PDB file of C-alpha atoms and ligand atoms in Angstrom:
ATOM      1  CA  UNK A   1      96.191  53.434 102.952  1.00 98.00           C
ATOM      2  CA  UNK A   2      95.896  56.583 105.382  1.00 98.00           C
ATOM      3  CA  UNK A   3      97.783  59.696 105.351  1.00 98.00           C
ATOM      4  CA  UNK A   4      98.276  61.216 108.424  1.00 98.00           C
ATOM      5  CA  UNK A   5      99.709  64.323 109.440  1.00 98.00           C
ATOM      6  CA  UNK A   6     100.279  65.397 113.155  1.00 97.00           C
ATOM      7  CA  UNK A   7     101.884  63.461 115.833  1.00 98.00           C
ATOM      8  CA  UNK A   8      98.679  63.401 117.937  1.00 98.00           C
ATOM      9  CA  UNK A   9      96.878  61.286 115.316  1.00 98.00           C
ATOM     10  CA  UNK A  10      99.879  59.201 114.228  1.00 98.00           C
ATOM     11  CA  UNK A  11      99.952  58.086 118.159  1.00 98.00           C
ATOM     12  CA  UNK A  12      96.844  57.276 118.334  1.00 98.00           C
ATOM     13  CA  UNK A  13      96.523  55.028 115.700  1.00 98.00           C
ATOM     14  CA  UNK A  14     100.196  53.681 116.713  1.00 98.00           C
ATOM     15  CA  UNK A  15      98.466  52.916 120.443  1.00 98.00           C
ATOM     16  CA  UNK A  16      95.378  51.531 118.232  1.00 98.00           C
ATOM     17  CA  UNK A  17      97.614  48.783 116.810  1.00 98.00           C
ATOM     18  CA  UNK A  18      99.347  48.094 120.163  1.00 98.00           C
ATOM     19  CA  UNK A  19      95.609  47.647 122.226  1.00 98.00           C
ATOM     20  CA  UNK A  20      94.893  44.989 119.130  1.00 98.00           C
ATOM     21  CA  UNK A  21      98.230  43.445 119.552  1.00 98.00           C
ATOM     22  CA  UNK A  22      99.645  44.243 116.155  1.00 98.00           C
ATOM     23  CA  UNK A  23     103.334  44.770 115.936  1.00 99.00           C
ATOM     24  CA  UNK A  24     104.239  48.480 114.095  1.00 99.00           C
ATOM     25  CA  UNK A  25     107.039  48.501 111.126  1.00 99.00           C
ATOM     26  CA  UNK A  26     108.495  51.575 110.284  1.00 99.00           C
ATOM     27  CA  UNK A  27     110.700  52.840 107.254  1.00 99.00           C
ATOM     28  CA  UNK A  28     111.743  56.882 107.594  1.00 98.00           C
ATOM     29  CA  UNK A  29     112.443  58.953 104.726  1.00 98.00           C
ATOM     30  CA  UNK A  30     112.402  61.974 103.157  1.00 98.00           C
ATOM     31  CA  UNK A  31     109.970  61.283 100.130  1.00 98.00           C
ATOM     32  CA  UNK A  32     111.659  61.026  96.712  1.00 97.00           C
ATOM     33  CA  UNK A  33     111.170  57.650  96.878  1.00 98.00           C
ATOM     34  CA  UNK A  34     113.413  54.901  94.873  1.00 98.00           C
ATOM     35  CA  UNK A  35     114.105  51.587  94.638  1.00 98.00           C
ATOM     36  CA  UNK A  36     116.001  51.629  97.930  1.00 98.00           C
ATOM     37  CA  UNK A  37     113.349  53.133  99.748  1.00 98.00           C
ATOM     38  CA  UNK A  38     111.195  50.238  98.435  1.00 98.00           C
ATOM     39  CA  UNK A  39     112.967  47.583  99.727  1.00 98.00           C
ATOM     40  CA  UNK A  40     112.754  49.664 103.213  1.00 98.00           C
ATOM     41  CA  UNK A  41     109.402  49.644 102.968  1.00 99.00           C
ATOM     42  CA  UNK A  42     108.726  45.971 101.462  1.00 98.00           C
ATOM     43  CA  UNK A  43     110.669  44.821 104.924  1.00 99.00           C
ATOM     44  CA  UNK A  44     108.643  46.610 107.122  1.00 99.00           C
ATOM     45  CA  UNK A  45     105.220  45.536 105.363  1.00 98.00           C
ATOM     46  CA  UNK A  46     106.432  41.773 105.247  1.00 98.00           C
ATOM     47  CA  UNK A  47     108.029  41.627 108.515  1.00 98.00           C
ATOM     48  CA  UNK A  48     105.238  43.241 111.089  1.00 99.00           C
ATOM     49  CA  UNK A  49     101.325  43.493 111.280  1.00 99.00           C
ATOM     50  CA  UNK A  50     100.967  47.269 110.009  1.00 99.00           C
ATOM     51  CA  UNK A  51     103.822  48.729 108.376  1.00 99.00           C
ATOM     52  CA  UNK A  52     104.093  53.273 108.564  1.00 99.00           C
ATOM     53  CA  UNK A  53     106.222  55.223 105.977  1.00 99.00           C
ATOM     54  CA  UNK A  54     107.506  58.614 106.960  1.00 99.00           C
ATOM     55  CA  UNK A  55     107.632  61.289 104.414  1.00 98.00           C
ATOM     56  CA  UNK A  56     109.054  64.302 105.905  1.00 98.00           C
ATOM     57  CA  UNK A  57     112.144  66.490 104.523  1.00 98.00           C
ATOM     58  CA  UNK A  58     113.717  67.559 107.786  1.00 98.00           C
ATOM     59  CA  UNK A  59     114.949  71.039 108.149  1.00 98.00           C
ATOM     60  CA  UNK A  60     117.149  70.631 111.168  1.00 98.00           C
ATOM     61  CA  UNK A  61     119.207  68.223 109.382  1.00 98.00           C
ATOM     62  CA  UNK A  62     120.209  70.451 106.547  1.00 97.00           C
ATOM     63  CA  UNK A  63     122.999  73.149 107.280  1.00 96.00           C
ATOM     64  CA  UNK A  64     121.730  76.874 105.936  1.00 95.00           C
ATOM     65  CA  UNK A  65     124.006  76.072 102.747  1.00 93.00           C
ATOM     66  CA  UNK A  66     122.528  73.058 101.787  1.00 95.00           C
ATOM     67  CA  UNK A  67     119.695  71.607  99.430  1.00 94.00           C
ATOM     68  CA  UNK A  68     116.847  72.227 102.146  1.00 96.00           C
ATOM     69  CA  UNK A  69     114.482  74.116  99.281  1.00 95.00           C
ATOM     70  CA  UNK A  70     115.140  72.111  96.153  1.00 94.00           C
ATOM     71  CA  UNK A  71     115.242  68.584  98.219  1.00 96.00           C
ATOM     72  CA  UNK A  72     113.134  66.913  96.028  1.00 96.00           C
ATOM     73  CA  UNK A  73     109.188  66.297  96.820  1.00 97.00           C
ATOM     74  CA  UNK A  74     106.834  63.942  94.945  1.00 97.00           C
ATOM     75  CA  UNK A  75     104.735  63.119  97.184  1.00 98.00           C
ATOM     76  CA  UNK A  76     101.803  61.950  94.856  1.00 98.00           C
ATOM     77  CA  UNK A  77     104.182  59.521  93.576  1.00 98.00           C
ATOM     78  CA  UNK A  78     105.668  58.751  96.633  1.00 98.00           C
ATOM     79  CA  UNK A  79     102.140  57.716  98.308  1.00 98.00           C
ATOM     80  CA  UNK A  80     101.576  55.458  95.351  1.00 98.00           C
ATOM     81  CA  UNK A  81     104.780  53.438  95.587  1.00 98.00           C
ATOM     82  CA  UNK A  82     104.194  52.780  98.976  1.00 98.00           C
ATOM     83  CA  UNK A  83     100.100  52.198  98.148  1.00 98.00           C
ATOM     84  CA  UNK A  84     101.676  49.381  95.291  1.00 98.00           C
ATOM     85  CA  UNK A  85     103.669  47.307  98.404  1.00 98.00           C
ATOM     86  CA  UNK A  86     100.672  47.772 100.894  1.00 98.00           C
ATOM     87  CA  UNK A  87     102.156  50.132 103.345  1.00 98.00           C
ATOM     88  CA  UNK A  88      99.074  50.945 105.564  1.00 99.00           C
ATOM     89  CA  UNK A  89     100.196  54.253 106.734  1.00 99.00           C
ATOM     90  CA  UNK A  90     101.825  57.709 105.212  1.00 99.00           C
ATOM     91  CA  UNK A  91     103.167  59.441 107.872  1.00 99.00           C
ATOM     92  CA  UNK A  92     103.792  62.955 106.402  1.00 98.00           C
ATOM     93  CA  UNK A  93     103.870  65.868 109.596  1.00 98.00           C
ATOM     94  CA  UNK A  94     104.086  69.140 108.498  1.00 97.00           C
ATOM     95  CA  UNK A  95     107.481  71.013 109.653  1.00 97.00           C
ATOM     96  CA  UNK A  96     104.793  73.397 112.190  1.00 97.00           C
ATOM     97  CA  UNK A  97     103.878  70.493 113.688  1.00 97.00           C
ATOM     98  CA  UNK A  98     106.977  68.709 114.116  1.00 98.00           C
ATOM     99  CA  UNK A  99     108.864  72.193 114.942  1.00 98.00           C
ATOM    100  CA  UNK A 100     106.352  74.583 116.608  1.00 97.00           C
ATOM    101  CA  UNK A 101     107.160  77.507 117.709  1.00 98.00           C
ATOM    102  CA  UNK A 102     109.345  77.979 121.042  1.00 98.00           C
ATOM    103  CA  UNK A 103     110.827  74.534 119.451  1.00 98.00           C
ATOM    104  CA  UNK A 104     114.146  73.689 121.731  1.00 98.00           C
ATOM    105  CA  UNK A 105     115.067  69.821 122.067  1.00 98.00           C
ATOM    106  CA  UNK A 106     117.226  68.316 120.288  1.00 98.00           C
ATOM    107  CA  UNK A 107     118.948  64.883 120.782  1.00 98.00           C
ATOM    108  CA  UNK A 108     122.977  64.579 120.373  1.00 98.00           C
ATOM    109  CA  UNK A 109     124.288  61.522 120.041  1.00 98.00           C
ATOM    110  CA  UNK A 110     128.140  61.941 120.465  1.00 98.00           C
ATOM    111  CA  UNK A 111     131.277  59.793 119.251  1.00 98.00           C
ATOM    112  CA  UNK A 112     129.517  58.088 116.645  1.00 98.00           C
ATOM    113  CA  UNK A 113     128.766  61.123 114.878  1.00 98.00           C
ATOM    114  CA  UNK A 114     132.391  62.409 115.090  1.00 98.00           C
ATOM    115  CA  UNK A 115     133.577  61.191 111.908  1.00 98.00           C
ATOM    116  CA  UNK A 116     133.085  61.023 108.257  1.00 98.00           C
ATOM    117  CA  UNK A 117     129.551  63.076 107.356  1.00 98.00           C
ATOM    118  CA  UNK A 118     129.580  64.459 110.549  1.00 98.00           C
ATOM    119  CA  UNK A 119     132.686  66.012 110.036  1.00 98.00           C
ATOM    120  CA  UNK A 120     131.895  67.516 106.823  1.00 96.00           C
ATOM    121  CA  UNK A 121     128.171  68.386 107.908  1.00 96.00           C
ATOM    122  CA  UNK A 122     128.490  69.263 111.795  1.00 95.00           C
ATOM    123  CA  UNK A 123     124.850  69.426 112.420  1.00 96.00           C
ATOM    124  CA  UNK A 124     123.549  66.655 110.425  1.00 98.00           C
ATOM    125  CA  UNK A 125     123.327  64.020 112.741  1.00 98.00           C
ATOM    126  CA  UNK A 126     121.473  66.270 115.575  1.00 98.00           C
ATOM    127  CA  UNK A 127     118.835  67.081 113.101  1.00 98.00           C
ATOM    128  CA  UNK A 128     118.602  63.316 112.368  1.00 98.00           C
ATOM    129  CA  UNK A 129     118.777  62.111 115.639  1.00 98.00           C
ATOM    130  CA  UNK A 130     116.354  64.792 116.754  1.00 98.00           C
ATOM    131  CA  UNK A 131     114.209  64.292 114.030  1.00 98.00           C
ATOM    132  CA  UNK A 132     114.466  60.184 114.469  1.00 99.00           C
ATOM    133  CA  UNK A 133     113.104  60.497 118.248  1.00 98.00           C
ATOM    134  CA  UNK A 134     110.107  62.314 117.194  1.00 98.00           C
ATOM    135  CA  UNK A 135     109.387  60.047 114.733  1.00 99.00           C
ATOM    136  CA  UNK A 136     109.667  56.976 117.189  1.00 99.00           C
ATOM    137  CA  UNK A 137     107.741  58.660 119.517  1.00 98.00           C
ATOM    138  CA  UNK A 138     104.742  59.428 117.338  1.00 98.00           C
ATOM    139  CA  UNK A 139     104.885  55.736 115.187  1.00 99.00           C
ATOM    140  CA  UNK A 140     105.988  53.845 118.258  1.00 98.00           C
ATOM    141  CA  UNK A 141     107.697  51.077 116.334  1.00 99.00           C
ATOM    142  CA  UNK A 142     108.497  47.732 116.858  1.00 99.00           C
ATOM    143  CA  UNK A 143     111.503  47.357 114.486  1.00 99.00           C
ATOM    144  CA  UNK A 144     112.637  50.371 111.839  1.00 99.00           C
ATOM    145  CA  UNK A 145     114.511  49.650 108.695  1.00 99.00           C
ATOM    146  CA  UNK A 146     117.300  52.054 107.515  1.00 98.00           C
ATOM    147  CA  UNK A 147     119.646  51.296 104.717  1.00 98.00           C
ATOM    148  CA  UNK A 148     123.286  50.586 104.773  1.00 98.00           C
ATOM    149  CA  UNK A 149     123.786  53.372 101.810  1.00 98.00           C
ATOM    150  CA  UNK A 150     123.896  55.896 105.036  1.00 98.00           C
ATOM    151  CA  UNK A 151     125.975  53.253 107.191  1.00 98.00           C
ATOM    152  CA  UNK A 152     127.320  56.028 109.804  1.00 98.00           C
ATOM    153  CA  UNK A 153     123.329  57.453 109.979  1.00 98.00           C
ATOM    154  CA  UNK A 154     122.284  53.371 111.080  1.00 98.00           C
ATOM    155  CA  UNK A 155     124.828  52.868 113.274  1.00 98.00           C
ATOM    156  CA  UNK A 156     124.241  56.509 115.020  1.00 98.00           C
ATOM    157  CA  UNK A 157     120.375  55.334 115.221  1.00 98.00           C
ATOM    158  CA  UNK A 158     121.881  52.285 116.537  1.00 98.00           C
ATOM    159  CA  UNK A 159     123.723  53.591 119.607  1.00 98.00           C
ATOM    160  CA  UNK A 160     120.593  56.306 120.355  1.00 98.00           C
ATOM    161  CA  UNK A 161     118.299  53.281 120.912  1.00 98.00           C
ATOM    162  CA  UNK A 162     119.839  51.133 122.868  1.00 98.00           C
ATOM    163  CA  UNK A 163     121.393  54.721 124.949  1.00 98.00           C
ATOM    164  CA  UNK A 164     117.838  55.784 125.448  1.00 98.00           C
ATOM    165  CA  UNK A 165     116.247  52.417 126.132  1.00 98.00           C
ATOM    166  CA  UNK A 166     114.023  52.603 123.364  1.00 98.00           C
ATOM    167  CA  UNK A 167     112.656  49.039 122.865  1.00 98.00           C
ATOM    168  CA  UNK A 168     113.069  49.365 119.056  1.00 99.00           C
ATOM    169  CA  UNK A 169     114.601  46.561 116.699  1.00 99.00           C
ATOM    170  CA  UNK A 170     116.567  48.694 114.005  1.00 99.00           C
ATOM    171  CA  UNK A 171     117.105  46.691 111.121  1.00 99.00           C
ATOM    172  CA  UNK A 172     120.216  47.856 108.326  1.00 98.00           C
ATOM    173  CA  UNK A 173     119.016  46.865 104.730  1.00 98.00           C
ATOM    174  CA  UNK A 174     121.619  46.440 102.008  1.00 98.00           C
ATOM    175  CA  UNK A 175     122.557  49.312  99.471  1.00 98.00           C
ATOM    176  CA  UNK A 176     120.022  48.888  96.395  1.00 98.00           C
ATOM    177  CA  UNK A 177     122.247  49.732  93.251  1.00 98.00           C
ATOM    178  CA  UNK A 178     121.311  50.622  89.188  1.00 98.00           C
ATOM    179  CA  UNK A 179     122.360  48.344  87.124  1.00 98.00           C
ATOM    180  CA  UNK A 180     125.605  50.045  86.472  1.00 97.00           C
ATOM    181  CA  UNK A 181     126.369  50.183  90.074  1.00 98.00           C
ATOM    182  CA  UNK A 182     125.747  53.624  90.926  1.00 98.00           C
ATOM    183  CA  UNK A 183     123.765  53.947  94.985  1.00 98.00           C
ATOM    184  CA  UNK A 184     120.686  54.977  94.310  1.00 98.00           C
ATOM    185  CA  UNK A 185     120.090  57.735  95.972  1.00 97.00           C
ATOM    186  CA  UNK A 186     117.398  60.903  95.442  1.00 95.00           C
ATOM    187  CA  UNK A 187     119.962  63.320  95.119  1.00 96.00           C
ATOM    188  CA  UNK A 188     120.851  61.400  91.605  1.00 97.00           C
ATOM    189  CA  UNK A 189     118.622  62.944  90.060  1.00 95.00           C
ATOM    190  CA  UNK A 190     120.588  66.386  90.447  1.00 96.00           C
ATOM    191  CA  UNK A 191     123.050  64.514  87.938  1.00 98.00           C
ATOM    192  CA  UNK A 192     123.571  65.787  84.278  1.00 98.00           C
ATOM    193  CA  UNK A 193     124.625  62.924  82.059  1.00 98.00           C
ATOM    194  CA  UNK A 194     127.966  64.105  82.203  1.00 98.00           C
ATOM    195  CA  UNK A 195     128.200  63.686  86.157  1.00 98.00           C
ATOM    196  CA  UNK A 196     126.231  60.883  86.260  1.00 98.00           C
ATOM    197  CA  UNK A 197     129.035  58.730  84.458  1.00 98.00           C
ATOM    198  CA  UNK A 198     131.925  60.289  86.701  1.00 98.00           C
ATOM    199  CA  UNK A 199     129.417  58.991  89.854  1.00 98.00           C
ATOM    200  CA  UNK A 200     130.003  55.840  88.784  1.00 98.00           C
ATOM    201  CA  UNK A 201     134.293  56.080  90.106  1.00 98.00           C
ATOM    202  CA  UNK A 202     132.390  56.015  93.523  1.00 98.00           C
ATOM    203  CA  UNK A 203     131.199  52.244  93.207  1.00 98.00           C
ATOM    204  CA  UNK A 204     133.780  51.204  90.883  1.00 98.00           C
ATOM    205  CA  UNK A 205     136.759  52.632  93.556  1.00 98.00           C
ATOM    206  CA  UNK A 206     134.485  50.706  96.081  1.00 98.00           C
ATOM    207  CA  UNK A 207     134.563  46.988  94.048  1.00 98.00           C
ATOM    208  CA  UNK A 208     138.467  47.716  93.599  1.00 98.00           C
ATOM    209  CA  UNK A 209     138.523  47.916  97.254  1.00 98.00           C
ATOM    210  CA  UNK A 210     136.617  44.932  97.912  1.00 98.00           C
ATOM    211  CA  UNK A 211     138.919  42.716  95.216  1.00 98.00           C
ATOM    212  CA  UNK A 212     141.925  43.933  97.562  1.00 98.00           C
ATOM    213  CA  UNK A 213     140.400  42.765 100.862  1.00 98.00           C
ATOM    214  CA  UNK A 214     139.028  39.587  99.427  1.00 98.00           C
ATOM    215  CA  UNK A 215     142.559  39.397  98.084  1.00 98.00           C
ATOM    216  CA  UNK A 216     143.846  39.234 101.754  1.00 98.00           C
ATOM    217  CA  UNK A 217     145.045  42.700 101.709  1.00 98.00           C
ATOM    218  CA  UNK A 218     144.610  44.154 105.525  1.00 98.00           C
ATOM    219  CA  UNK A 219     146.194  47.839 105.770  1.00 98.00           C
ATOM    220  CA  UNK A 220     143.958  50.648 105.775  1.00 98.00           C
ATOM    221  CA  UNK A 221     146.350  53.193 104.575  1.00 98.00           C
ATOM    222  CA  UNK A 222     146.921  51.113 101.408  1.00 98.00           C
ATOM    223  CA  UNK A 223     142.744  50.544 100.930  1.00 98.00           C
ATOM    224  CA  UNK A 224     142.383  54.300 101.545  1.00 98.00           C
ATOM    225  CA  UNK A 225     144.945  55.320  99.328  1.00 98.00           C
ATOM    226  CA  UNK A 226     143.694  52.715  96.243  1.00 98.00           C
ATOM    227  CA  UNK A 227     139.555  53.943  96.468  1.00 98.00           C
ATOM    228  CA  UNK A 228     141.510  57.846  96.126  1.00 98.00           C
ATOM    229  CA  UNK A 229     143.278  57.315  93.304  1.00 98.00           C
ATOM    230  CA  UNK A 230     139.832  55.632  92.198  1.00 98.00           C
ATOM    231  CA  UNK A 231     137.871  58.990  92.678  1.00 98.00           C
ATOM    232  CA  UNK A 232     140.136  61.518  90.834  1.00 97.00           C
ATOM    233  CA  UNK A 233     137.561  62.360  88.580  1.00 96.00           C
ATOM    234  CA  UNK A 234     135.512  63.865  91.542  1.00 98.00           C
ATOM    235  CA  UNK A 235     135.700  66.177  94.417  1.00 98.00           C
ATOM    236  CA  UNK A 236     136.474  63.661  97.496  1.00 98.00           C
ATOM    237  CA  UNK A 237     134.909  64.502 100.794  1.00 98.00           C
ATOM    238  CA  UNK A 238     136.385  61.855 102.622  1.00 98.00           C
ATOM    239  CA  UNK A 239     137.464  58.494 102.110  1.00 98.00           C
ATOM    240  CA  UNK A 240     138.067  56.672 105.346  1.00 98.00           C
ATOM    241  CA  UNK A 241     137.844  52.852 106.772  1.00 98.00           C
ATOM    242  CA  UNK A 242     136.336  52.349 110.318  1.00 98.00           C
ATOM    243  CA  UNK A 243     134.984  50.245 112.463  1.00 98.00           C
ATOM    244  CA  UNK A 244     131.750  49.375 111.264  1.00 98.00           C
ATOM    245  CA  UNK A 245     130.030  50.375 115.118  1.00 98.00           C
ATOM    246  CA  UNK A 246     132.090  52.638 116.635  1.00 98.00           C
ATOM    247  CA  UNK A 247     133.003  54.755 113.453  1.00 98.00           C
ATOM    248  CA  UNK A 248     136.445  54.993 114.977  1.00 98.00           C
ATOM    249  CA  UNK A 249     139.217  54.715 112.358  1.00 98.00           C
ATOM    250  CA  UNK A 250     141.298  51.709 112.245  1.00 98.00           C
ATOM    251  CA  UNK A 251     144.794  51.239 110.932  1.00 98.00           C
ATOM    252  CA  UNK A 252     144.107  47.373 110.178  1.00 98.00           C
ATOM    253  CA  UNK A 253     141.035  45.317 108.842  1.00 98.00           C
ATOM    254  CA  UNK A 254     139.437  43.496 111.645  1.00 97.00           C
ATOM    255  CA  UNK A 255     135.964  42.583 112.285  1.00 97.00           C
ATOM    256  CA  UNK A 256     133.525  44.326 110.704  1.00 98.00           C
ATOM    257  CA  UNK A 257     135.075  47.625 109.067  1.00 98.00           C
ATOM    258  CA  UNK A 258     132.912  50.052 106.946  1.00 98.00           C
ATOM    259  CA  UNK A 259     134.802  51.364 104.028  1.00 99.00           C
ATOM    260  CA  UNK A 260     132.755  55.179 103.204  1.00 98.00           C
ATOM    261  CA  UNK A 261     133.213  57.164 100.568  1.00 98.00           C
ATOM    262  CA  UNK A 262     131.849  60.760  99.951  1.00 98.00           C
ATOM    263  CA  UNK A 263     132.268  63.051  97.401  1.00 98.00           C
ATOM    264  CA  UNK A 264     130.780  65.980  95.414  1.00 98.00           C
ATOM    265  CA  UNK A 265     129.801  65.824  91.800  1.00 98.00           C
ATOM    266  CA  UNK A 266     128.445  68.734  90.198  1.00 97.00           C
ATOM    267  CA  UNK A 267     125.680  69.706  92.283  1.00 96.00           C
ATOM    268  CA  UNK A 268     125.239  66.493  94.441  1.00 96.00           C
ATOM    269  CA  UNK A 269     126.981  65.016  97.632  1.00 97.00           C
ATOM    270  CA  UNK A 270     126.946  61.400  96.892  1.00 98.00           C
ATOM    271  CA  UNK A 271     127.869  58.819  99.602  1.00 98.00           C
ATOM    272  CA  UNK A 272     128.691  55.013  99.112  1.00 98.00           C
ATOM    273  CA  UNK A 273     130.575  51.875 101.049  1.00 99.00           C
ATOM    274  CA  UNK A 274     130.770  48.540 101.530  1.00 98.00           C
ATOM    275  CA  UNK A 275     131.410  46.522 104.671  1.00 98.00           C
ATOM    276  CA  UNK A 276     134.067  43.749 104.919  1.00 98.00           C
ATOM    277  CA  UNK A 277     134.173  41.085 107.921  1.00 98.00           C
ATOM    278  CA  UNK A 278     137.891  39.430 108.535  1.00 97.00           C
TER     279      UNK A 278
HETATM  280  O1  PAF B   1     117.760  58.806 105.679  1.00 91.17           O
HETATM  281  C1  PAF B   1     116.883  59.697 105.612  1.00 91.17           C
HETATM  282  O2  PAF B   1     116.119  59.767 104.641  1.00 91.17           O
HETATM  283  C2  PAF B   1     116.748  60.710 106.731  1.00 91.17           C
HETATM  284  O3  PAF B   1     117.986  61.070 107.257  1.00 91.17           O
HETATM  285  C3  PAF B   1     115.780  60.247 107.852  1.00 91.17           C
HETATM  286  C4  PAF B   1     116.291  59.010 108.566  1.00 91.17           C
HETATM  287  C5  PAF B   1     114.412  59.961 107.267  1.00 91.17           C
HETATM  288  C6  PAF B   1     115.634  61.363 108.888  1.00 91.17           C
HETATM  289  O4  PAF B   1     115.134  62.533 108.319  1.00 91.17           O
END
């Protein structure tokens, strides 16, 4: 496995792969790397030639009052998780040469990023879709795998593709849980034991939801309403039902509709859903 660390070389071994007609798979993160990340990863090694992580905690997609400096970084462990599934690239830029100086492009994808975490976190998704590009552009993949734990940041990635012609298959993996049902996510590990059990109302509120709409129920006011009264033991962000692609809220269940949940506990922002067809 190969660690690489400036766009210059990451292209050139990207173009490399392309010459010898090997197809690229890519899986983005921010290091910290759990279970959910893994099955990212396992995707993109089993379903492509050459498969590229990205390690690389983005600054432009954390607000000035957010968890930029104590995001966590393992990168020794990180590198040997994807080593164990056979990744054959670590992509890990440093922020200089992703953000040199005189730095002043940035790519806004609108609508889609209207609603739920962009809401709450304004400039969130034009770090991500800024930071996504860049990313593209140096691993130049054929498909990318995101997971469905950050639904809105998939389908934003989603529309940015196919608005900029980018060629790229992006493929939505499912939510990877603990055993108890709690997202697993790297900002768990902010969690004291205390907070970690209250975490848990997040999925529980979520698999009340999804009894109701397998139960036929169809109003979004009423779903809404039942995951609240599910999270009272935490500090709700937003609870909202949308359409699964458009992010726009709907007032019945139709489709595909994204039920998201976020919320703070103690010192973490935790996010979770589920998806429902009709
Ligand atoms: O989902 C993440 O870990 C990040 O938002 C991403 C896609 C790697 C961009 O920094």
């Amino acid at each position: 496995m190969t660690i690489l660390r400036s766009p210059s070389e990451m292209r050139a071994w990207a173009d490399e792969q392309h010459r010898a007609g090997r197809t690229i798979g890519f899986a983005p993160t921010m290091g910290a790397l759990h279970e959910g990340h893994a099955s990212l990863m396992r995707a993109a090694a089993e379903q492509n030639d050459v498969s590229v992580v990205s390690i690389f905690v983005n600054p432009t997609q954390f607000a000035p009052n957010e968890d930029l400096d104590k995001y966590p970084r393992t990168f020794e462990a990180d590198c040997a998780l994807a080593e164990s599934i056979g990744m054959d690239v670590v992509y890990a830029p440093t922020a200089r040469a992703m953000y040199p100086e005189g730095y002043a492009t940035y790519v806004n994808v609108e609508r889609v990023t209207q609603r739920l975490c962009g809401a709450s976190r304004p400039t969130f998704f034009r770090g991500v879709g800024t930071v996504v590009t860049k990313l593209f552009n140096a691993v130049r993949p054929d498909r990318a795998y995101f997971g469905q734990k950050d639904a809105q940041q998939a389908a934003v990635i989603r529309r940015m593709t196919r608005d900029l012609d980018l060629g790229i298959e992006i493929v939505e993996m499912p939510i990877v849980r603990e055993p108890d049902g709690l997202a697993m996510s790297s900002r768990n590990r902010y969690l004291d034991a205390e907070e970690r059990s209250r975490a848990l109302c997040l999925s529980q509120a979520l698999a009340a939801a999804q009894g109701l709409l397998e139960a036929g129920e169809r109003d979004a006011a009423r779903i809404v309403e039942a995951v609240r009264q599910g999270m009272a033991e935490v500090d709700i962000d937003y609870v909202e039902l949308v359409d699964a692609e458009t992010i726009e809220r709907v007032a019945r269940v139709e489709g595909t509709v994204l039920l998201a949940v976020a919320a703070q506990v103690g010192p973490a922002r935790l996010i979770d859903n589920i998806k429902f067809t009709a």
